[in-house]
Coordinates of C-alpha atoms and ligand atoms in Angstrom, one line a residue:
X757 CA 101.0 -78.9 -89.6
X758 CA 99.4 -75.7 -88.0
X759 CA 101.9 -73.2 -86.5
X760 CA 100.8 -70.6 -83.8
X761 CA 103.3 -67.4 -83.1
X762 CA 101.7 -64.9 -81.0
X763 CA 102.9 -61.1 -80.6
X764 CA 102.4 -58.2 -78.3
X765 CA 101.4 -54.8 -78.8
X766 CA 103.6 -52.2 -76.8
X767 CA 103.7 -48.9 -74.6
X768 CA 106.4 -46.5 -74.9
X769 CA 107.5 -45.6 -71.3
X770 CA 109.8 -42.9 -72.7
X771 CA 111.5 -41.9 -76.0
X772 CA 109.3 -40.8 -78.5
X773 CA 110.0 -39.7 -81.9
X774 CA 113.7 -40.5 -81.5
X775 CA 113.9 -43.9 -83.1
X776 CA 113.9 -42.2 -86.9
X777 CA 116.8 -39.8 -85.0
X778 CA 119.2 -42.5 -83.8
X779 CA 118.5 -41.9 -80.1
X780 CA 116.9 -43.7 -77.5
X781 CA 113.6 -45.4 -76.6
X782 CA 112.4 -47.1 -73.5
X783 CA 109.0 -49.7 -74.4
X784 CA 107.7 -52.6 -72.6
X785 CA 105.7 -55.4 -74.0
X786 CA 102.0 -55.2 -73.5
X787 CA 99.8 -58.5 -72.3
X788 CA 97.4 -57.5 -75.1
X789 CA 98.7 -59.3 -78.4
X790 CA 97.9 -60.7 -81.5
X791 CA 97.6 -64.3 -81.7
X792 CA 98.6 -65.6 -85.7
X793 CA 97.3 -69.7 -86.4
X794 CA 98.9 -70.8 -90.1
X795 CA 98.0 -73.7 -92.2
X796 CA 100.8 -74.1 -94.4
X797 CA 99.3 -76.0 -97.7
X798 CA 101.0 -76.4 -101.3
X799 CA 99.2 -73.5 -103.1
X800 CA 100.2 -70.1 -103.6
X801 CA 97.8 -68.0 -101.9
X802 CA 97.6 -67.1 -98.5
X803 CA 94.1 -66.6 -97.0
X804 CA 94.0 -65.1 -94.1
X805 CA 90.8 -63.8 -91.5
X806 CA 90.8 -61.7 -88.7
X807 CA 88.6 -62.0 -85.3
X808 CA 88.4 -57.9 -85.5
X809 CA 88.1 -57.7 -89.2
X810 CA 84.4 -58.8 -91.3
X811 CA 86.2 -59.6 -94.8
X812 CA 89.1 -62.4 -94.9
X813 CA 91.6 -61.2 -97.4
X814 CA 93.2 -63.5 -100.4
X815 CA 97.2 -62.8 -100.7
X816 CA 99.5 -64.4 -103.7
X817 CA 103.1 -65.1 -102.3
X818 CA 104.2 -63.6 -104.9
X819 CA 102.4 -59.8 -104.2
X820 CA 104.1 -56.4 -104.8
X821 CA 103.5 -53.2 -103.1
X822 CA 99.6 -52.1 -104.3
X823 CA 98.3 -55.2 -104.5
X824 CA 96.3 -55.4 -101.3
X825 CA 94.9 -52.8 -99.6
X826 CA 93.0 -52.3 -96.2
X827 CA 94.3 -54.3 -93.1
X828 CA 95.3 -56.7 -95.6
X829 CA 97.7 -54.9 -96.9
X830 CA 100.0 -55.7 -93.1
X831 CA 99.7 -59.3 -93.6
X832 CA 100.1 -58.6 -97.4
X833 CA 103.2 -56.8 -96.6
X834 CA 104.9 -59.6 -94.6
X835 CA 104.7 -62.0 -97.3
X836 CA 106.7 -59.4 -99.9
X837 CA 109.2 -58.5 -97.2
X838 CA 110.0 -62.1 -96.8
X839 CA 110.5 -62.3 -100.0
X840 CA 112.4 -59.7 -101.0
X841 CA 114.7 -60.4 -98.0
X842 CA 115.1 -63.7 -100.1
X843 CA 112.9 -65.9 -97.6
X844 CA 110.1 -68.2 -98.9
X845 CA 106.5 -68.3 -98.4
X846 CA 104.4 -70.6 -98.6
X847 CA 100.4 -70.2 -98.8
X848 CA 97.7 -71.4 -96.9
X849 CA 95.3 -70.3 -94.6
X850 CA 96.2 -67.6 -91.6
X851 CA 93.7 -66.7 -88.5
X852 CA 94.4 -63.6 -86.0
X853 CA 92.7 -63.1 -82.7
X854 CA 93.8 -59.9 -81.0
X855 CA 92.8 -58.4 -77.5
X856 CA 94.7 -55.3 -78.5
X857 CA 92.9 -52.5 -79.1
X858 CA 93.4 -50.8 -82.7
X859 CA 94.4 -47.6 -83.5
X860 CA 94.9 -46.2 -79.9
X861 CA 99.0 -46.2 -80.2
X862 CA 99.3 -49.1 -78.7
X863 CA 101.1 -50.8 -81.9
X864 CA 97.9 -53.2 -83.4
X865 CA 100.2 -52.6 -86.5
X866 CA 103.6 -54.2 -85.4
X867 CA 101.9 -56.6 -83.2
X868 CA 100.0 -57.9 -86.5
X869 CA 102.9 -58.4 -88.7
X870 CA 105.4 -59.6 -86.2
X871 CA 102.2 -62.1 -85.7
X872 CA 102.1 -63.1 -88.9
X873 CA 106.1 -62.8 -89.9
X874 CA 106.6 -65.4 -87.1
X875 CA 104.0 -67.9 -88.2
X876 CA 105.2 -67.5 -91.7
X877 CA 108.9 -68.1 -90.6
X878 CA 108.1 -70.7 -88.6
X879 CA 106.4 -72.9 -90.7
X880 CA 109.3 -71.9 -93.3
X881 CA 111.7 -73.6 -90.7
X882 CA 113.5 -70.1 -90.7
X883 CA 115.3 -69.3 -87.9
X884 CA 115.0 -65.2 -88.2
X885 CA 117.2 -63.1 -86.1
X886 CA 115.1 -60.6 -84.5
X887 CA 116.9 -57.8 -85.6
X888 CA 116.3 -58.6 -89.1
X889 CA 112.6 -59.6 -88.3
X890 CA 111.7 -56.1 -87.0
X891 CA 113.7 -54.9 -89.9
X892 CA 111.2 -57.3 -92.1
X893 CA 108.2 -56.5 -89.9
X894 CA 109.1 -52.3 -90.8
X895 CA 109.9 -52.6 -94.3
X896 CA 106.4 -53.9 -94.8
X897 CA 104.9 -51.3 -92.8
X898 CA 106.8 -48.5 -94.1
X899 CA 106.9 -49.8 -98.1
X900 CA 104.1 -51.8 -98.5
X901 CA 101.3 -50.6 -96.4
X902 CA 102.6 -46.6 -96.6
X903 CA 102.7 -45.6 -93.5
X904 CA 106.4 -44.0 -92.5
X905 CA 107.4 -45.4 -88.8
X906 CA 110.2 -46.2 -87.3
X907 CA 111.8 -49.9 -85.7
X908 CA 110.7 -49.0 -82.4
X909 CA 107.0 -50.8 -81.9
X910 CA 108.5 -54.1 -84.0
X911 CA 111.8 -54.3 -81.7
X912 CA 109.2 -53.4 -78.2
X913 CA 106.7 -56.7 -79.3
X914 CA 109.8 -58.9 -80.5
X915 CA 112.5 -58.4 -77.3
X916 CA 109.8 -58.1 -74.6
X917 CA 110.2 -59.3 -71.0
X918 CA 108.1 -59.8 -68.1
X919 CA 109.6 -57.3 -65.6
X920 CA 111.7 -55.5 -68.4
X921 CA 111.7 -52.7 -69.7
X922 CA 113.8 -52.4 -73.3
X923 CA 116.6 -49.4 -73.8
X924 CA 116.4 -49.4 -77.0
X925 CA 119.8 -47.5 -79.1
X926 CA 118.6 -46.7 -82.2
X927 CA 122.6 -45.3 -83.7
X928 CA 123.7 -49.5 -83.8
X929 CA 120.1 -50.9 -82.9
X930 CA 120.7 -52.5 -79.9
X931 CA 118.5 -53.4 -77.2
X932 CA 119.5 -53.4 -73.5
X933 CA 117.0 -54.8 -71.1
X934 CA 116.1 -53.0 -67.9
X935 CA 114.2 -54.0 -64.4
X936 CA 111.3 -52.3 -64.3
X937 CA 108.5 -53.8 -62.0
X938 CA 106.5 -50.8 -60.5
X939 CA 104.3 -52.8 -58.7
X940 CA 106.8 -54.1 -56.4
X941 CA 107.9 -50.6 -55.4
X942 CA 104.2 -49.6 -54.4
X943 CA 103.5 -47.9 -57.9
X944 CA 101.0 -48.7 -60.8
X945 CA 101.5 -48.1 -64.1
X946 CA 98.3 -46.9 -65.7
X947 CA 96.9 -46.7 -69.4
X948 CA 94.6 -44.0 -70.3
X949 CA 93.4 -44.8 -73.6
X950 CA 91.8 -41.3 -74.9
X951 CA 89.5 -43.5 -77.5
X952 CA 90.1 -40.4 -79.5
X953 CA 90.0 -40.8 -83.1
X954 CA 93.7 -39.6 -84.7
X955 CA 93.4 -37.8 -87.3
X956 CA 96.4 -36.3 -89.9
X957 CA 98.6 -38.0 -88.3
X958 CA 100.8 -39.5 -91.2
X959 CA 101.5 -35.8 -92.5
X960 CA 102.2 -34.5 -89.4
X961 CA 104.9 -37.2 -88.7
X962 CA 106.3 -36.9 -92.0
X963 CA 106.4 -33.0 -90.7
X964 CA 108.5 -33.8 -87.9
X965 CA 110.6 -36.2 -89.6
X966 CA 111.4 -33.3 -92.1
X967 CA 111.7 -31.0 -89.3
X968 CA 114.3 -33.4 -88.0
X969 CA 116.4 -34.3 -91.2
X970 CA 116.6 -30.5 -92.1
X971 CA 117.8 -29.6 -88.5
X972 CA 120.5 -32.0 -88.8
X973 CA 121.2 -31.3 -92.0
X974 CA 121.7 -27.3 -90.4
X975 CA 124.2 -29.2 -88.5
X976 CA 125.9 -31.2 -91.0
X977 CA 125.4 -34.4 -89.2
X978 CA 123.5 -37.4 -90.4
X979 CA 121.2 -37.8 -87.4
X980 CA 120.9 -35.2 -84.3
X981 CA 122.4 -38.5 -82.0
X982 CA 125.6 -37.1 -83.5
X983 CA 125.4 -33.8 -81.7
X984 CA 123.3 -35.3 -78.3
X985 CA 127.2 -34.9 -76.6
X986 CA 126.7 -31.3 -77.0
X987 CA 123.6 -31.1 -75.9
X988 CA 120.6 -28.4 -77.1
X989 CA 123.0 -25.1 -77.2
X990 CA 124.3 -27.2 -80.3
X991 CA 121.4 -26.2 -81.8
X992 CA 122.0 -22.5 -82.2
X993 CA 122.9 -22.8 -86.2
X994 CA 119.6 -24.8 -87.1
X995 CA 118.3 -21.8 -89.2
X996 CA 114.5 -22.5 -88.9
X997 CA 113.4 -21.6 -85.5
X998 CA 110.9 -24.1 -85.7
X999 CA 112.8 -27.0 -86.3
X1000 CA 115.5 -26.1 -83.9
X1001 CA 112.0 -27.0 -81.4
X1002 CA 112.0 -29.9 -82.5
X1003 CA 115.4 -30.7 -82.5
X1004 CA 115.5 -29.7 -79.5
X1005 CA 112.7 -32.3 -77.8
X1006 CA 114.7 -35.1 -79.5
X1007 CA 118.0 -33.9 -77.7
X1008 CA 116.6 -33.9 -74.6
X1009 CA 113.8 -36.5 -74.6
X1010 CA 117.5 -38.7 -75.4
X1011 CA 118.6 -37.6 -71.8
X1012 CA 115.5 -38.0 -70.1
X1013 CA 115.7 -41.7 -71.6
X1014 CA 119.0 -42.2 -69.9
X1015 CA 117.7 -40.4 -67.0
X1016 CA 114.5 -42.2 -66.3
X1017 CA 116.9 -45.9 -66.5
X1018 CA 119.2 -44.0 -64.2
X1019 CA 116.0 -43.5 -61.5
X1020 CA 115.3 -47.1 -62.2
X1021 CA 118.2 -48.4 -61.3
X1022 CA 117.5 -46.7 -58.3
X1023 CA 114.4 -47.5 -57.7
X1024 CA 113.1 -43.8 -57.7
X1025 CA 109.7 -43.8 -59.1
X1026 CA 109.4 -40.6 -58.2
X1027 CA 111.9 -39.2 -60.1
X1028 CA 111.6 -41.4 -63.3
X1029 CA 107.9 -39.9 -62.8
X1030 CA 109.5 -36.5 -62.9
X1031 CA 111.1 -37.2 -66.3
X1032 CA 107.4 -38.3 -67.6
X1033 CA 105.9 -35.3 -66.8
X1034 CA 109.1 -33.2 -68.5
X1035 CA 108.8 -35.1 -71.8
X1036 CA 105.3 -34.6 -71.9
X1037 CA 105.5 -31.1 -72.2
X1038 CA 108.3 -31.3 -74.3
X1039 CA 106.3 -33.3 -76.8
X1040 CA 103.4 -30.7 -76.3
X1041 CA 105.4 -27.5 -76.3
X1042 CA 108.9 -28.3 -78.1
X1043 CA 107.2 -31.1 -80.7
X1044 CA 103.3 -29.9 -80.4
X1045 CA 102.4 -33.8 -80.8
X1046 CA 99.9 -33.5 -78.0
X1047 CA 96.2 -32.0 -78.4
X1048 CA 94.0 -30.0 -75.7
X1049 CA 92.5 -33.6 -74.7
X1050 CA 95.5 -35.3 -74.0
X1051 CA 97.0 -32.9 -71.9
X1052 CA 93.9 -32.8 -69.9
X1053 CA 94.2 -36.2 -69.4
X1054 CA 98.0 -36.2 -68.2
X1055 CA 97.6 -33.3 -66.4
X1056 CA 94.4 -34.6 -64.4
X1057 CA 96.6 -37.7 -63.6
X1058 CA 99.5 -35.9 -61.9
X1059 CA 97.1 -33.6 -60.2
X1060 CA 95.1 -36.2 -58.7
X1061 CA 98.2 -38.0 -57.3
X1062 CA 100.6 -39.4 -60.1
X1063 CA 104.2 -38.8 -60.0
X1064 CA 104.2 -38.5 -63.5
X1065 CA 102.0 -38.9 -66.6
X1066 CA 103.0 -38.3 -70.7
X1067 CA 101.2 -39.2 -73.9
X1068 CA 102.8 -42.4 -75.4
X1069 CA 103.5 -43.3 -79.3
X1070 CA 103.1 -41.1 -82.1
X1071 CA 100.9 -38.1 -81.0
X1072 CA 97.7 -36.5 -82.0
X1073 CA 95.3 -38.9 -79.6
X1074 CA 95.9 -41.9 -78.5
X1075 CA 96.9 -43.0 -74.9
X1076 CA 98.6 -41.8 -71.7
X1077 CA 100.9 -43.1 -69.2
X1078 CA 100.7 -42.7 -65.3
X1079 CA 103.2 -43.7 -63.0
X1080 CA 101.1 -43.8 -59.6
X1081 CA 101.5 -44.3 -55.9
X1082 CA 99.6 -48.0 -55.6
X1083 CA 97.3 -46.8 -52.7
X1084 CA 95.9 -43.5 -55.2
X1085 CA 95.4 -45.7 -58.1
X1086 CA 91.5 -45.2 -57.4
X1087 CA 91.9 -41.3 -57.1
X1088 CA 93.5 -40.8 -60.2
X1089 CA 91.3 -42.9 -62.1
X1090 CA 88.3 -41.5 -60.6
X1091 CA 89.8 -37.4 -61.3
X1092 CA 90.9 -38.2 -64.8
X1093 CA 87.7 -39.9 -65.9
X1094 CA 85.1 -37.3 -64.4
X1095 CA 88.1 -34.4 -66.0
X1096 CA 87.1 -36.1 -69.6
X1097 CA 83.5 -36.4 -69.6
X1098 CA 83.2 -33.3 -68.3
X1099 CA 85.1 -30.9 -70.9
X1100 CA 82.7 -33.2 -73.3
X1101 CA 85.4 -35.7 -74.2
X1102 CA 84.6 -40.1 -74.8
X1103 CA 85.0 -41.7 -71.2
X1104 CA 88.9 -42.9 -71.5
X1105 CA 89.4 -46.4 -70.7
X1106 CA 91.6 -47.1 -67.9
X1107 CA 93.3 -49.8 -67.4
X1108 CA 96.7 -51.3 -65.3
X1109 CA 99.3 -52.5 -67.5
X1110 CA 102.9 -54.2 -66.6
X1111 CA 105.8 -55.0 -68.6
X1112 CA 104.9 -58.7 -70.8
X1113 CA 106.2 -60.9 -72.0
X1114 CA 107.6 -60.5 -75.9
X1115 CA 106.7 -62.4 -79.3
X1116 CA 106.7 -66.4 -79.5
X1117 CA 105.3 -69.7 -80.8
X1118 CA 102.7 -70.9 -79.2
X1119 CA 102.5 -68.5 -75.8
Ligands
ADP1282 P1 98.1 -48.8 -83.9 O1 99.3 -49.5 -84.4 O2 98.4 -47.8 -83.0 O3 97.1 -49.8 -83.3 P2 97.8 -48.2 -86.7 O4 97.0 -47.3 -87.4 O5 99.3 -48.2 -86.9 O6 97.4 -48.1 -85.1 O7 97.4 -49.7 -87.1 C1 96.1 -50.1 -87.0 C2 95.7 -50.9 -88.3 O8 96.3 -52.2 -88.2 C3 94.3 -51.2 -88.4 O9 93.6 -50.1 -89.1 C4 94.2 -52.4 -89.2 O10 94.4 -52.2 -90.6 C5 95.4 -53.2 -88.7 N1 95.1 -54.1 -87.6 C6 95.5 -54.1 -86.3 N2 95.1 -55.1 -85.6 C7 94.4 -55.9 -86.5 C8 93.6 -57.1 -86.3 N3 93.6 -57.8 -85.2 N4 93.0 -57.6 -87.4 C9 93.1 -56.9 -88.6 N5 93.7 -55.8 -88.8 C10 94.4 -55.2 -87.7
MG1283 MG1 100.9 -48.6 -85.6

């Protein structure tokens, strides 16, 4: 028996940092994605290689936290999450192939273990909710391989939709799909990948997720969703000046979510590229998640013709959205490239993306 589950990475169109803040998100489903083929066999290791990876890595089913390190350690991290959710695994022998690029913010990470935690499960005869299996897919990123991040790239690569984009509620963890299908309104939506290399970029999300937890703290609420009906003069009492910034990008990066699936219900690119442009700077001015490069790259974009352009995922590098007019797709792409090479940044890699399809067997 050989079982193939294949999952996508994802781009945030709006939303960011408010997953870990119970407020909303809005992601599509990339057509880049991480292919997982398993070999179920009665031993208890898994072996599993990697088309973008030299060394295969050896896992025992029954690993803890430490065990593995390296890429490993996502694949590694599946298997113990299974298992501690009470799930068994069985070994054998795993191989990825992935047209996603890694480490640009594209979500390589939740791509890979929603990969492999739906190969596993499937040749496990499990029937996971996908709730629970981004829940899985996240424990093993944040507990296993370390890295602190919320549900928001696992939920994107599991509920994905061609046409759709996903309003994500992160207060009960729903998901509410949306029509979003730029190209049919005379709009592309374009990817600027910066190729810059992130650096710090753990600490300085743990940073803003302290920043966050000790503004609502200030406010004696759980989360800041519990004070987004009051919007950001509730954030007079949050004692440090700084964190009341950030507080006060989650608060309204929440509205602009709601906002930018008003415009598309409307069909108003224009505007919904309005709210892009306003949640980039709030990311760069309120949050300061954005660097000097970025913003040349979003800004370039919107001067040369976009109606909107913001970084998407975490910060600190990565890639940029741009919502643009069909017929300037060429302009903009031509203005944001020469813009980058000449301040004596990489060339950015451009490319047009659309809203794919989500994680499955055999797709
Ligand atoms: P992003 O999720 O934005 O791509 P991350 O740093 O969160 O960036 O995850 C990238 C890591 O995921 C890589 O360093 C590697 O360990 C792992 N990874 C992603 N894709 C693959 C792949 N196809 N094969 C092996 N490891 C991968
Ligand atoms: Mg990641």
């Amino acid at each position: 028996m050989t079982i193939s589950y294949t999952a996508p990475g994802r781009v945030n169109l709006i939303g960011e940092h408010t997953d870990y803040n119970g407020g909303y998100a809005l992601p599509i489903a990339l057509p880049q994605r991480i292919t997982a083929t398993f070999t179920p066999a009665q031993i208890e290791t898994l072996t599993v290689v990697s088309d973008r990876a030299e060394d295969s890595v050896r896992i025992d089913v029954d690993t803890v936290p430490g065990d593995v390190t390296g890429w490993g350690a996502y694949p590694a991290g599946v298997v113990w999450a299974l298992r501690q959710a009470g799930h068994p695994v069985s070994g054998g022998t795993m191989s990825l192939t992935s047209d996603l690029p890694i480490g640009s913010g594209l979500s390589s990470s939740a791509a890979l273990e929603c990969a492999v935690l739906g190969a596993l499960a499937g040749a496990a005869g499990l029937e996971l909710d996908r709730i629970e299996a981004a829940r899985i897919a996240q424990r093993a990123e944040n507990d296993y391989v370390g890295a602190p991040t919320g549900l928001l790239d696992q939920l994107a690569s599991l509920f994905g939709e061609i046409s759709t984009a996903l309003l994500i509620d992160f207060r009960d963890v729903a998901v509410h799909p949306v029509e979003f299908d730029p190209d049919a309104a005379g709009f592309t939506l374009l990817l600027i990948d910066s190729r810059a290399p992130h650096a710090h970029v753990d600490g300085e999300y743990a940073a803003r997720r302290a920043s966050c937890e000790r503004a609502a703290a200030d406010l004696g609420v759980a989360s800041l969703r519990e004070v987004q009906h009051l919007g950001a003069e509730a954030l007079a009492s949050v004692k440090d000046p700084v964190d009341a910034r950030r507080a006060r990008h989650v608060l309204t990066e929440n509205e602009r979510v709601l906002d930018f699936v008003a415009a598309l219900g409307e069909l108003d690119f224009a505007a919904a590229g309005k709210l892009m442009t306003a949640s980039h700077a709030s990311m760069r001015d309120d949050f300061e998640i954005t660097t000097a490069h970025i913003d040349l790259l979003a800004d370039t974009a919107v001067a040369a013709g976009a109606v909107g352009a913001r970084m998407t995922g975490g910060g600190f590098g990565g890639c940029v959205i741009a919502l643009v007019p069909t017929d300037q797709t060429v302009t903009v792409v031509d203005a944001v490239r020469k813009a980058a090479v000449g301040a004596g940044y990489d060339e950015p890699e451009l490319s047009r993306v659309y809203a794919a399809l989500g994680a499955g067997a055999g797709r």
